[in-house]
Amino acid sequence: MIFTKASERDCYAIKRISETYSEALGQVMKFNKSSLCVSKHVPQRCAWNYARIVGVQLVGCHERYLRLPSFVSWNKSELFSSIKDRVWNRLKGWQNKLISTGGKEVLIKAVVQNIPTYSTSLFRLLSNLVNELHWISARFWWGSIREKHKLHWGSWRKLCRSKECGGLGFKDLTTFNKALLSKQY
């Protein structure tokens, strides 16, 4: 992704940079796979001209890039709702199957705790999303995904402890989120 001012000068600069890059490294940028998205305040004829200069197609604003919204609004719950839905849909497919506790542990670690990894490295997760993901994980672990509610023999916090401390080593998503965000600094 390249962000720039909407001007002919900047479009020509992008074109020159891509040509210099291609000459220096021998790699060609595929403009047929690239697109241009401009602000709603840019006149349409200017946008078409910019796309022509750079040699790409003009599109409306991209809704998603790497499964995250390209433009983040003030409503963060809308931003993260797709993460919860993806986790729920992945675990829902396994709810009727007889899975050992080891299998459940692997599924939770592979699905619930890996799906949000990219977004947790970019954004601070909302506490209600973290609570919902922990709730989904706990219900799956104890075997009560659908309407049936089974007894939870231990808190999720205890299950998140390391195996040496009597837990199962599940990630606490809040702590994991803070650790990934701190790597940016």
PDB file of N, CA and C in Angstrom, residues 48-149:
ATOM      1  N   TRP A  48      -9.571   9.588 -12.430  1.00  0.00           N
ATOM      2  CA  TRP A  48      -9.331   8.804 -13.647  1.00  0.00           C
ATOM      3  C   TRP A  48      -7.977   9.169 -14.258  1.00  0.00           C
ATOM      4  N   ASN A  49      -7.634  10.441 -14.230  1.00  0.00           N
ATOM      5  CA  ASN A  49      -6.351  10.888 -14.774  1.00  0.00           C
ATOM      6  C   ASN A  49      -5.190  10.311 -13.962  1.00  0.00           C
ATOM      7  N   TYR A  50      -5.301  10.298 -12.646  1.00  0.00           N
ATOM      8  CA  TYR A  50      -4.252   9.740 -11.786  1.00  0.00           C
ATOM      9  C   TYR A  50      -4.070   8.247 -12.056  1.00  0.00           C
ATOM     10  N   ALA A  51      -5.174   7.540 -12.210  1.00  0.00           N
ATOM     11  CA  ALA A  51      -5.099   6.101 -12.491  1.00  0.00           C
ATOM     12  C   ALA A  51      -4.420   5.856 -13.837  1.00  0.00           C
ATOM     13  N   ARG A  52      -4.721   6.718 -14.821  1.00  0.00           N
ATOM     14  CA  ARG A  52      -4.102   6.591 -16.150  1.00  0.00           C
ATOM     15  C   ARG A  52      -2.597   6.838 -16.066  1.00  0.00           C
ATOM     16  N   ILE A  53      -2.190   7.834 -15.308  1.00  0.00           N
ATOM     17  CA  ILE A  53      -0.763   8.168 -15.177  1.00  0.00           C
ATOM     18  C   ILE A  53       0.008   7.003 -14.561  1.00  0.00           C
ATOM     19  N   VAL A  54      -0.514   6.469 -13.480  1.00  0.00           N
ATOM     20  CA  VAL A  54       0.176   5.381 -12.780  1.00  0.00           C
ATOM     21  C   VAL A  54       0.050   4.072 -13.553  1.00  0.00           C
ATOM     22  N   GLY A  55      -1.045   3.912 -14.303  1.00  0.00           N
ATOM     23  CA  GLY A  55      -1.245   2.693 -15.079  1.00  0.00           C
ATOM     24  C   GLY A  55      -1.982   1.612 -14.319  1.00  0.00           C
ATOM     25  N   VAL A  56      -2.903   2.035 -13.466  1.00  0.00           N
ATOM     26  CA  VAL A  56      -3.682   1.083 -12.667  1.00  0.00           C
ATOM     27  C   VAL A  56      -5.161   1.369 -12.861  1.00  0.00           C
ATOM     28  N   GLN A  57      -5.992   0.461 -12.356  1.00  0.00           N
ATOM     29  CA  GLN A  57      -7.431   0.675 -12.434  1.00  0.00           C
ATOM     30  C   GLN A  57      -7.905   1.487 -11.232  1.00  0.00           C
ATOM     31  N   LEU A  58      -8.950   2.244 -11.419  1.00  0.00           N
ATOM     32  CA  LEU A  58      -9.541   3.043 -10.350  1.00  0.00           C
ATOM     33  C   LEU A  58     -10.656   2.237  -9.700  1.00  0.00           C
ATOM     34  N   VAL A  59     -10.628   2.141  -8.389  1.00  0.00           N
ATOM     35  CA  VAL A  59     -11.661   1.395  -7.664  1.00  0.00           C
ATOM     36  C   VAL A  59     -12.197   2.258  -6.533  1.00  0.00           C
ATOM     37  N   GLY A  60     -13.363   1.863  -6.020  1.00  0.00           N
ATOM     38  CA  GLY A  60     -13.877   2.504  -4.814  1.00  0.00           C
ATOM     39  C   GLY A  60     -12.996   2.099  -3.648  1.00  0.00           C
ATOM     40  N   CYS A  61     -13.252   2.627  -2.509  1.00  0.00           N
ATOM     41  CA  CYS A  61     -12.405   2.311  -1.352  1.00  0.00           C
ATOM     42  C   CYS A  61     -12.421   0.818  -1.069  1.00  0.00           C
ATOM     43  N   HIS A  62     -11.239   0.281  -0.826  1.00  0.00           N
ATOM     44  CA  HIS A  62     -11.115  -1.134  -0.494  1.00  0.00           C
ATOM     45  C   HIS A  62     -11.760  -1.367   0.863  1.00  0.00           C
ATOM     46  N   GLU A  63     -12.589  -2.368   0.944  1.00  0.00           N
ATOM     47  CA  GLU A  63     -13.195  -2.649   2.236  1.00  0.00           C
ATOM     48  C   GLU A  63     -12.233  -3.382   3.142  1.00  0.00           C
ATOM     49  N   ARG A  64     -11.495  -4.329   2.585  1.00  0.00           N
ATOM     50  CA  ARG A  64     -10.601  -5.124   3.425  1.00  0.00           C
ATOM     51  C   ARG A  64      -9.261  -5.332   2.734  1.00  0.00           C
ATOM     52  N   TYR A  65      -8.231  -5.414   3.567  1.00  0.00           N
ATOM     53  CA  TYR A  65      -6.889  -5.751   3.105  1.00  0.00           C
ATOM     54  C   TYR A  65      -6.311  -6.663   4.171  1.00  0.00           C
ATOM     55  N   LEU A  66      -5.908  -7.871   3.788  1.00  0.00           N
ATOM     56  CA  LEU A  66      -5.452  -8.895   4.731  1.00  0.00           C
ATOM     57  C   LEU A  66      -6.488  -9.144   5.830  1.00  0.00           C
ATOM     58  N   ARG A  67      -7.741  -9.204   5.429  1.00  0.00           N
ATOM     59  CA  ARG A  67      -8.890  -9.483   6.296  1.00  0.00           C
ATOM     60  C   ARG A  67      -9.145  -8.423   7.359  1.00  0.00           C
ATOM     61  N   LEU A  68      -8.559  -7.264   7.207  1.00  0.00           N
ATOM     62  CA  LEU A  68      -8.821  -6.144   8.106  1.00  0.00           C
ATOM     63  C   LEU A  68      -9.312  -4.971   7.276  1.00  0.00           C
ATOM     64  N   PRO A  69     -10.146  -4.118   7.863  1.00  0.00           N
ATOM     65  CA  PRO A  69     -10.617  -2.952   7.108  1.00  0.00           C
ATOM     66  C   PRO A  69      -9.454  -2.041   6.720  1.00  0.00           C
ATOM     67  N   SER A  70      -9.502  -1.515   5.516  1.00  0.00           N
ATOM     68  CA  SER A  70      -8.444  -0.614   5.067  1.00  0.00           C
ATOM     69  C   SER A  70      -8.511   0.717   5.799  1.00  0.00           C
ATOM     70  N   PHE A  71      -9.712   1.148   6.098  1.00  0.00           N
ATOM     71  CA  PHE A  71      -9.904   2.407   6.796  1.00  0.00           C
ATOM     72  C   PHE A  71     -10.661   2.127   8.083  1.00  0.00           C
ATOM     73  N   VAL A  72     -10.081   2.531   9.192  1.00  0.00           N
ATOM     74  CA  VAL A  72     -10.659   2.233  10.497  1.00  0.00           C
ATOM     75  C   VAL A  72     -11.545   3.390  10.923  1.00  0.00           C
ATOM     76  N   SER A  73     -12.783   3.075  11.255  1.00  0.00           N
ATOM     77  CA  SER A  73     -13.704   4.098  11.745  1.00  0.00           C
ATOM     78  C   SER A  73     -13.622   4.165  13.264  1.00  0.00           C
ATOM     79  N   TRP A  74     -14.466   4.984  13.835  1.00  0.00           N
ATOM     80  CA  TRP A  74     -14.484   5.106  15.296  1.00  0.00           C
ATOM     81  C   TRP A  74     -15.103   3.888  15.944  1.00  0.00           C
ATOM     82  N   ASN A  75     -15.909   3.122  15.198  1.00  0.00           N
ATOM     83  CA  ASN A  75     -16.598   1.968  15.758  1.00  0.00           C
ATOM     84  C   ASN A  75     -15.680   0.751  15.705  1.00  0.00           C
ATOM     85  N   LYS A  76     -14.943   0.513  16.777  1.00  0.00           N
ATOM     86  CA  LYS A  76     -13.976  -0.590  16.814  1.00  0.00           C
ATOM     87  C   LYS A  76     -14.663  -1.951  16.919  1.00  0.00           C
ATOM     88  N   SER A  77     -15.865  -2.001  17.495  1.00  0.00           N
ATOM     89  CA  SER A  77     -16.545  -3.298  17.598  1.00  0.00           C
ATOM     90  C   SER A  77     -16.884  -3.825  16.210  1.00  0.00           C
ATOM     91  N   GLU A  78     -17.187  -2.926  15.285  1.00  0.00           N
ATOM     92  CA  GLU A  78     -17.442  -3.327  13.901  1.00  0.00           C
ATOM     93  C   GLU A  78     -16.161  -3.871  13.268  1.00  0.00           C
ATOM     94  N   LEU A  79     -15.038  -3.260  13.613  1.00  0.00           N
ATOM     95  CA  LEU A  79     -13.738  -3.678  13.095  1.00  0.00           C
ATOM     96  C   LEU A  79     -13.419  -5.116  13.484  1.00  0.00           C
ATOM     97  N   PHE A  80     -13.685  -5.473  14.734  1.00  0.00           N
ATOM     98  CA  PHE A  80     -13.287  -6.778  15.249  1.00  0.00           C
ATOM     99  C   PHE A  80     -14.379  -7.840  15.183  1.00  0.00           C
ATOM    100  N   SER A  81     -15.567  -7.489  14.729  1.00  0.00           N
ATOM    101  CA  SER A  81     -16.647  -8.480  14.692  1.00  0.00           C
ATOM    102  C   SER A  81     -16.313  -9.641  13.757  1.00  0.00           C
ATOM    103  N   SER A  82     -15.567  -9.378  12.698  1.00  0.00           N
ATOM    104  CA  SER A  82     -15.224 -10.455  11.764  1.00  0.00           C
ATOM    105  C   SER A  82     -14.294 -11.473  12.415  1.00  0.00           C
ATOM    106  N   ILE A  83     -13.454 -11.037  13.345  1.00  0.00           N
ATOM    107  CA  ILE A  83     -12.552 -11.964  14.037  1.00  0.00           C
ATOM    108  C   ILE A  83     -13.363 -12.943  14.863  1.00  0.00           C
ATOM    109  N   LYS A  84     -14.303 -12.422  15.636  1.00  0.00           N
ATOM    110  CA  LYS A  84     -15.140 -13.285  16.472  1.00  0.00           C
ATOM    111  C   LYS A  84     -15.944 -14.253  15.603  1.00  0.00           C
ATOM    112  N   ASP A  85     -16.487 -13.756  14.495  1.00  0.00           N
ATOM    113  CA  ASP A  85     -17.268 -14.607  13.597  1.00  0.00           C
ATOM    114  C   ASP A  85     -16.415 -15.720  13.000  1.00  0.00           C
ATOM    115  N   ARG A  86     -15.187 -15.402  12.604  1.00  0.00           N
ATOM    116  CA  ARG A  86     -14.305 -16.428  12.035  1.00  0.00           C
ATOM    117  C   ARG A  86     -13.959 -17.494  13.061  1.00  0.00           C
ATOM    118  N   VAL A  87     -13.660 -17.070  14.288  1.00  0.00           N
ATOM    119  CA  VAL A  87     -13.351 -18.030  15.355  1.00  0.00           C
ATOM    120  C   VAL A  87     -14.562 -18.911  15.620  1.00  0.00           C
ATOM    121  N   TRP A  88     -15.737 -18.297  15.756  1.00  0.00           N
ATOM    122  CA  TRP A  88     -16.967 -19.035  16.052  1.00  0.00           C
ATOM    123  C   TRP A  88     -17.265 -20.047  14.953  1.00  0.00           C
ATOM    124  N   ASN A  89     -17.150 -19.624  13.697  1.00  0.00           N
ATOM    125  CA  ASN A  89     -17.452 -20.525  12.581  1.00  0.00           C
ATOM    126  C   ASN A  89     -16.473 -21.690  12.494  1.00  0.00           C
ATOM    127  N   ARG A  90     -15.211 -21.452  12.817  1.00  0.00           N
ATOM    128  CA  ARG A  90     -14.227 -22.541  12.776  1.00  0.00           C
ATOM    129  C   ARG A  90     -14.504 -23.568  13.866  1.00  0.00           C
ATOM    130  N   LEU A  91     -14.854 -23.115  15.068  1.00  0.00           N
ATOM    131  CA  LEU A  91     -15.108 -24.054  16.163  1.00  0.00           C
ATOM    132  C   LEU A  91     -16.468 -24.724  16.035  1.00  0.00           C
ATOM    133  N   LYS A  92     -17.422 -24.028  15.434  1.00  0.00           N
ATOM    134  CA  LYS A  92     -18.770 -24.570  15.286  1.00  0.00           C
ATOM    135  C   LYS A  92     -18.752 -25.874  14.494  1.00  0.00           C
ATOM    136  N   GLY A  93     -17.848 -25.967  13.529  1.00  0.00           N
ATOM    137  CA  GLY A  93     -17.752 -27.174  12.718  1.00  0.00           C
ATOM    138  C   GLY A  93     -17.271 -28.389  13.498  1.00  0.00           C
ATOM    139  N   TRP A  94     -16.643 -28.174  14.637  1.00  0.00           N
ATOM    140  CA  TRP A  94     -16.095 -29.262  15.437  1.00  0.00           C
ATOM    141  C   TRP A  94     -16.958 -29.610  16.641  1.00  0.00           C
ATOM    142  N   GLN A  95     -18.039 -28.875  16.872  1.00  0.00           N
ATOM    143  CA  GLN A  95     -18.784 -29.044  18.114  1.00  0.00           C
ATOM    144  C   GLN A  95     -19.465 -30.400  18.256  1.00  0.00           C
ATOM    145  N   ASN A  96     -19.885 -31.015  17.188  1.00  0.00           N
ATOM    146  CA  ASN A  96     -20.593 -32.296  17.287  1.00  0.00           C
ATOM    147  C   ASN A  96     -19.659 -33.499  17.199  1.00  0.00           C
ATOM    148  N   LYS A  97     -18.398 -33.260  17.018  1.00  0.00           N
ATOM    149  CA  LYS A  97     -17.446 -34.353  16.881  1.00  0.00           C
ATOM    150  C   LYS A  97     -16.887 -34.732  18.251  1.00  0.00           C
ATOM    151  N   LEU A  98     -16.588 -36.002  18.401  1.00  0.00           N
ATOM    152  CA  LEU A  98     -15.971 -36.459  19.645  1.00  0.00           C
ATOM    153  C   LEU A  98     -14.474 -36.192  19.559  1.00  0.00           C
ATOM    154  N   ILE A  99     -14.021 -35.259  20.344  1.00  0.00           N
ATOM    155  CA  ILE A  99     -12.618 -34.863  20.314  1.00  0.00           C
ATOM    156  C   ILE A  99     -12.041 -35.048  21.707  1.00  0.00           C
ATOM    157  N   SER A 100     -10.842 -35.594  21.768  1.00  0.00           N
ATOM    158  CA  SER A 100     -10.172 -35.761  23.060  1.00  0.00           C
ATOM    159  C   SER A 100      -9.787 -34.393  23.616  1.00  0.00           C
ATOM    160  N   THR A 101      -9.432 -34.355  24.889  1.00  0.00           N
ATOM    161  CA  THR A 101      -9.019 -33.084  25.482  1.00  0.00           C
ATOM    162  C   THR A 101      -7.747 -32.555  24.819  1.00  0.00           C
ATOM    163  N   GLY A 102      -6.862 -33.460  24.419  1.00  0.00           N
ATOM    164  CA  GLY A 102      -5.663 -33.033  23.696  1.00  0.00           C
ATOM    165  C   GLY A 102      -6.014 -32.406  22.359  1.00  0.00           C
ATOM    166  N   GLY A 103      -7.001 -32.986  21.682  1.00  0.00           N
ATOM    167  CA  GLY A 103      -7.462 -32.436  20.412  1.00  0.00           C
ATOM    168  C   GLY A 103      -8.100 -31.070  20.588  1.00  0.00           C
ATOM    169  N   LYS A 104      -8.882 -30.915  21.667  1.00  0.00           N
ATOM    170  CA  LYS A 104      -9.495 -29.614  21.949  1.00  0.00           C
ATOM    171  C   LYS A 104      -8.423 -28.567  22.248  1.00  0.00           C
ATOM    172  N   GLU A 105      -7.406 -28.987  22.989  1.00  0.00           N
ATOM    173  CA  GLU A 105      -6.319 -28.058  23.317  1.00  0.00           C
ATOM    174  C   GLU A 105      -5.634 -27.569  22.047  1.00  0.00           C
ATOM    175  N   VAL A 106      -5.340 -28.487  21.139  1.00  0.00           N
ATOM    176  CA  VAL A 106      -4.686 -28.123  19.883  1.00  0.00           C
ATOM    177  C   VAL A 106      -5.589 -27.219  19.056  1.00  0.00           C
ATOM    178  N   LEU A 107      -6.887 -27.537  18.992  1.00  0.00           N
ATOM    179  CA  LEU A 107      -7.822 -26.715  18.220  1.00  0.00           C
ATOM    180  C   LEU A 107      -7.913 -25.299  18.768  1.00  0.00           C
ATOM    181  N   ILE A 108      -8.006 -25.168  20.084  1.00  0.00           N
ATOM    182  CA  ILE A 108      -8.097 -23.830  20.676  1.00  0.00           C
ATOM    183  C   ILE A 108      -6.822 -23.049  20.402  1.00  0.00           C
ATOM    184  N   LYS A 109      -5.686 -23.703  20.565  1.00  0.00           N
ATOM    185  CA  LYS A 109      -4.418 -23.003  20.335  1.00  0.00           C
ATOM    186  C   LYS A 109      -4.225 -22.664  18.859  1.00  0.00           C
ATOM    187  N   ALA A 110      -4.688 -23.526  17.970  1.00  0.00           N
ATOM    188  CA  ALA A 110      -4.490 -23.305  16.539  1.00  0.00           C
ATOM    189  C   ALA A 110      -5.520 -22.357  15.941  1.00  0.00           C
ATOM    190  N   VAL A 111      -6.744 -22.389  16.451  1.00  0.00           N
ATOM    191  CA  VAL A 111      -7.811 -21.584  15.856  1.00  0.00           C
ATOM    192  C   VAL A 111      -8.025 -20.289  16.633  1.00  0.00           C
ATOM    193  N   VAL A 112      -8.493 -20.412  17.856  1.00  0.00           N
ATOM    194  CA  VAL A 112      -8.897 -19.238  18.626  1.00  0.00           C
ATOM    195  C   VAL A 112      -7.719 -18.315  18.885  1.00  0.00           C
ATOM    196  N   GLN A 113      -6.574 -18.881  19.145  1.00  0.00           N
ATOM    197  CA  GLN A 113      -5.459 -18.041  19.536  1.00  0.00           C
ATOM    198  C   GLN A 113      -4.566 -17.634  18.374  1.00  0.00           C
ATOM    199  N   ASN A 114      -4.799 -18.175  17.185  1.00  0.00           N
ATOM    200  CA  ASN A 114      -3.998 -17.776  16.029  1.00  0.00           C
ATOM    201  C   ASN A 114      -4.748 -16.896  15.046  1.00  0.00           C
ATOM    202  N   ILE A 115      -6.057 -17.029  14.958  1.00  0.00           N
ATOM    203  CA  ILE A 115      -6.815 -16.199  14.018  1.00  0.00           C
ATOM    204  C   ILE A 115      -6.616 -14.706  14.295  1.00  0.00           C
ATOM    205  N   PRO A 116      -6.685 -14.255  15.548  1.00  0.00           N
ATOM    206  CA  PRO A 116      -6.529 -12.810  15.762  1.00  0.00           C
ATOM    207  C   PRO A 116      -5.087 -12.314  15.852  1.00  0.00           C
ATOM    208  N   THR A 117      -4.084 -13.139  15.569  1.00  0.00           N
ATOM    209  CA  THR A 117      -2.690 -12.739  15.784  1.00  0.00           C
ATOM    210  C   THR A 117      -2.293 -11.510  14.970  1.00  0.00           C
ATOM    211  N   TYR A 118      -2.625 -11.476  13.685  1.00  0.00           N
ATOM    212  CA  TYR A 118      -2.228 -10.337  12.857  1.00  0.00           C
ATOM    213  C   TYR A 118      -2.878  -9.048  13.350  1.00  0.00           C
ATOM    214  N   SER A 119      -4.173  -9.101  13.635  1.00  0.00           N
ATOM    215  CA  SER A 119      -4.857  -7.888  14.085  1.00  0.00           C
ATOM    216  C   SER A 119      -4.407  -7.460  15.475  1.00  0.00           C
ATOM    217  N   THR A 120      -4.021  -8.419  16.328  1.00  0.00           N
ATOM    218  CA  THR A 120      -3.548  -8.036  17.657  1.00  0.00           C
ATOM    219  C   THR A 120      -2.176  -7.385  17.598  1.00  0.00           C
ATOM    220  N   SER A 121      -1.446  -7.598  16.527  1.00  0.00           N
ATOM    221  CA  SER A 121      -0.150  -6.931  16.403  1.00  0.00           C
ATOM    222  C   SER A 121      -0.308  -5.497  15.902  1.00  0.00           C
ATOM    223  N   LEU A 122      -1.505  -5.142  15.424  1.00  0.00           N
ATOM    224  CA  LEU A 122      -1.742  -3.800  14.894  1.00  0.00           C
ATOM    225  C   LEU A 122      -2.634  -2.941  15.779  1.00  0.00           C
ATOM    226  N   PHE A 123      -3.636  -3.565  16.406  1.00  0.00           N
ATOM    227  CA  PHE A 123      -4.642  -2.822  17.163  1.00  0.00           C
ATOM    228  C   PHE A 123      -4.743  -3.346  18.587  1.00  0.00           C
ATOM    229  N   ARG A 124      -5.137  -2.467  19.502  1.00  0.00           N
ATOM    230  CA  ARG A 124      -5.454  -2.901  20.857  1.00  0.00           C
ATOM    231  C   ARG A 124      -6.861  -3.494  20.817  1.00  0.00           C
ATOM    232  N   LEU A 125      -6.976  -4.755  21.215  1.00  0.00           N
ATOM    233  CA  LEU A 125      -8.274  -5.426  21.180  1.00  0.00           C
ATOM    234  C   LEU A 125      -9.194  -4.863  22.253  1.00  0.00           C
ATOM    235  N   LEU A 126     -10.455  -4.792  21.929  1.00  0.00           N
ATOM    236  CA  LEU A 126     -11.446  -4.349  22.906  1.00  0.00           C
ATOM    237  C   LEU A 126     -11.608  -5.417  23.974  1.00  0.00           C
ATOM    238  N   SER A 127     -11.824  -4.986  25.199  1.00  0.00           N
ATOM    239  CA  SER A 127     -11.939  -5.946  26.299  1.00  0.00           C
ATOM    240  C   SER A 127     -13.147  -6.859  26.119  1.00  0.00           C
ATOM    241  N   ASN A 128     -14.250  -6.333  25.558  1.00  0.00           N
ATOM    242  CA  ASN A 128     -15.414  -7.209  25.363  1.00  0.00           C
ATOM    243  C   ASN A 128     -15.146  -8.267  24.292  1.00  0.00           C
ATOM    244  N   LEU A 129     -14.325  -7.955  23.281  1.00  0.00           N
ATOM    245  CA  LEU A 129     -13.961  -8.966  22.283  1.00  0.00           C
ATOM    246  C   LEU A 129     -13.096 -10.045  22.918  1.00  0.00           C
ATOM    247  N   VAL A 130     -12.123  -9.642  23.724  1.00  0.00           N
ATOM    248  CA  VAL A 130     -11.260 -10.608  24.412  1.00  0.00           C
ATOM    249  C   VAL A 130     -12.107 -11.506  25.306  1.00  0.00           C
ATOM    250  N   ASN A 131     -13.044 -10.903  26.042  1.00  0.00           N
ATOM    251  CA  ASN A 131     -13.925 -11.695  26.911  1.00  0.00           C
ATOM    252  C   ASN A 131     -14.765 -12.675  26.105  1.00  0.00           C
ATOM    253  N   GLU A 132     -15.273 -12.242  24.944  1.00  0.00           N
ATOM    254  CA  GLU A 132     -16.076 -13.137  24.101  1.00  0.00           C
ATOM    255  C   GLU A 132     -15.232 -14.278  23.541  1.00  0.00           C
ATOM    256  N   LEU A 133     -14.004 -13.989  23.125  1.00  0.00           N
ATOM    257  CA  LEU A 133     -13.128 -15.052  22.615  1.00  0.00           C
ATOM    258  C   LEU A 133     -12.760 -16.032  23.719  1.00  0.00           C
ATOM    259  N   HIS A 134     -12.516 -15.530  24.919  1.00  0.00           N
ATOM    260  CA  HIS A 134     -12.248 -16.424  26.056  1.00  0.00           C
ATOM    261  C   HIS A 134     -13.491 -17.251  26.382  1.00  0.00           C
ATOM    262  N   TRP A 135     -14.668 -16.625  26.308  1.00  0.00           N
ATOM    263  CA  TRP A 135     -15.931 -17.319  26.582  1.00  0.00           C
ATOM    264  C   TRP A 135     -16.152 -18.437  25.557  1.00  0.00           C
ATOM    265  N   ILE A 136     -15.921 -18.141  24.278  1.00  0.00           N
ATOM    266  CA  ILE A 136     -16.068 -19.157  23.228  1.00  0.00           C
ATOM    267  C   ILE A 136     -15.096 -20.304  23.476  1.00  0.00           C
ATOM    268  N   SER A 137     -13.856 -19.966  23.822  1.00  0.00           N
ATOM    269  CA  SER A 137     -12.839 -20.994  24.081  1.00  0.00           C
ATOM    270  C   SER A 137     -13.215 -21.863  25.269  1.00  0.00           C
ATOM    271  N   ALA A 138     -13.666 -21.228  26.347  1.00  0.00           N
ATOM    272  CA  ALA A 138     -14.030 -21.978  27.553  1.00  0.00           C
ATOM    273  C   ALA A 138     -15.215 -22.892  27.286  1.00  0.00           C
ATOM    274  N   ARG A 139     -16.206 -22.396  26.578  1.00  0.00           N
ATOM    275  CA  ARG A 139     -17.373 -23.237  26.268  1.00  0.00           C
ATOM    276  C   ARG A 139     -16.973 -24.413  25.385  1.00  0.00           C
ATOM    277  N   PHE A 140     -16.094 -24.174  24.424  1.00  0.00           N
ATOM    278  CA  PHE A 140     -15.632 -25.269  23.579  1.00  0.00           C
ATOM    279  C   PHE A 140     -14.828 -26.268  24.407  1.00  0.00           C
ATOM    280  N   TRP A 141     -13.962 -25.773  25.279  1.00  0.00           N
ATOM    281  CA  TRP A 141     -13.130 -26.644  26.104  1.00  0.00           C
ATOM    282  C   TRP A 141     -13.986 -27.541  26.989  1.00  0.00           C
ATOM    283  N   TRP A 142     -14.989 -26.964  27.639  1.00  0.00           N
ATOM    284  CA  TRP A 142     -15.817 -27.741  28.564  1.00  0.00           C
ATOM    285  C   TRP A 142     -16.951 -28.462  27.854  1.00  0.00           C
ATOM    286  N   GLY A 143     -17.108 -28.261  26.548  1.00  0.00           N
ATOM    287  CA  GLY A 143     -18.071 -29.037  25.772  1.00  0.00           C
ATOM    288  C   GLY A 143     -19.461 -28.459  25.699  1.00  0.00           C
ATOM    289  N   SER A 144     -19.611 -27.151  25.841  1.00  0.00           N
ATOM    290  CA  SER A 144     -20.957 -26.572  25.802  1.00  0.00           C
ATOM    291  C   SER A 144     -21.020 -25.439  24.789  1.00  0.00           C
ATOM    292  N   ILE A 145     -20.992 -25.814  23.527  1.00  0.00           N
ATOM    293  CA  ILE A 145     -21.036 -24.797  22.471  1.00  0.00           C
ATOM    294  C   ILE A 145     -22.471 -24.372  22.170  1.00  0.00           C
ATOM    295  N   ARG A 146     -23.350 -25.313  22.007  1.00  0.00           N
ATOM    296  CA  ARG A 146     -24.729 -24.956  21.635  1.00  0.00           C
ATOM    297  C   ARG A 146     -25.537 -24.545  22.849  1.00  0.00           C
ATOM    298  N   GLU A 147     -26.798 -24.939  22.872  1.00  0.00           N
ATOM    299  CA  GLU A 147     -27.689 -24.548  23.960  1.00  0.00           C
ATOM    300  C   GLU A 147     -27.362 -25.267  25.262  1.00  0.00           C
ATOM    301  N   LYS A 148     -26.715 -26.429  25.153  1.00  0.00           N
ATOM    302  CA  LYS A 148     -26.376 -27.186  26.355  1.00  0.00           C
ATOM    303  C   LYS A 148     -25.271 -26.464  27.112  1.00  0.00           C
ATOM    304  N   HIS A 149     -25.519 -26.219  28.389  1.00  0.00           N
ATOM    305  CA  HIS A 149     -24.505 -25.569  29.216  1.00  0.00           C
ATOM    306  C   HIS A 149     -23.932 -26.600  30.162  1.00  0.00           C
TER     307      HIS A 149
END
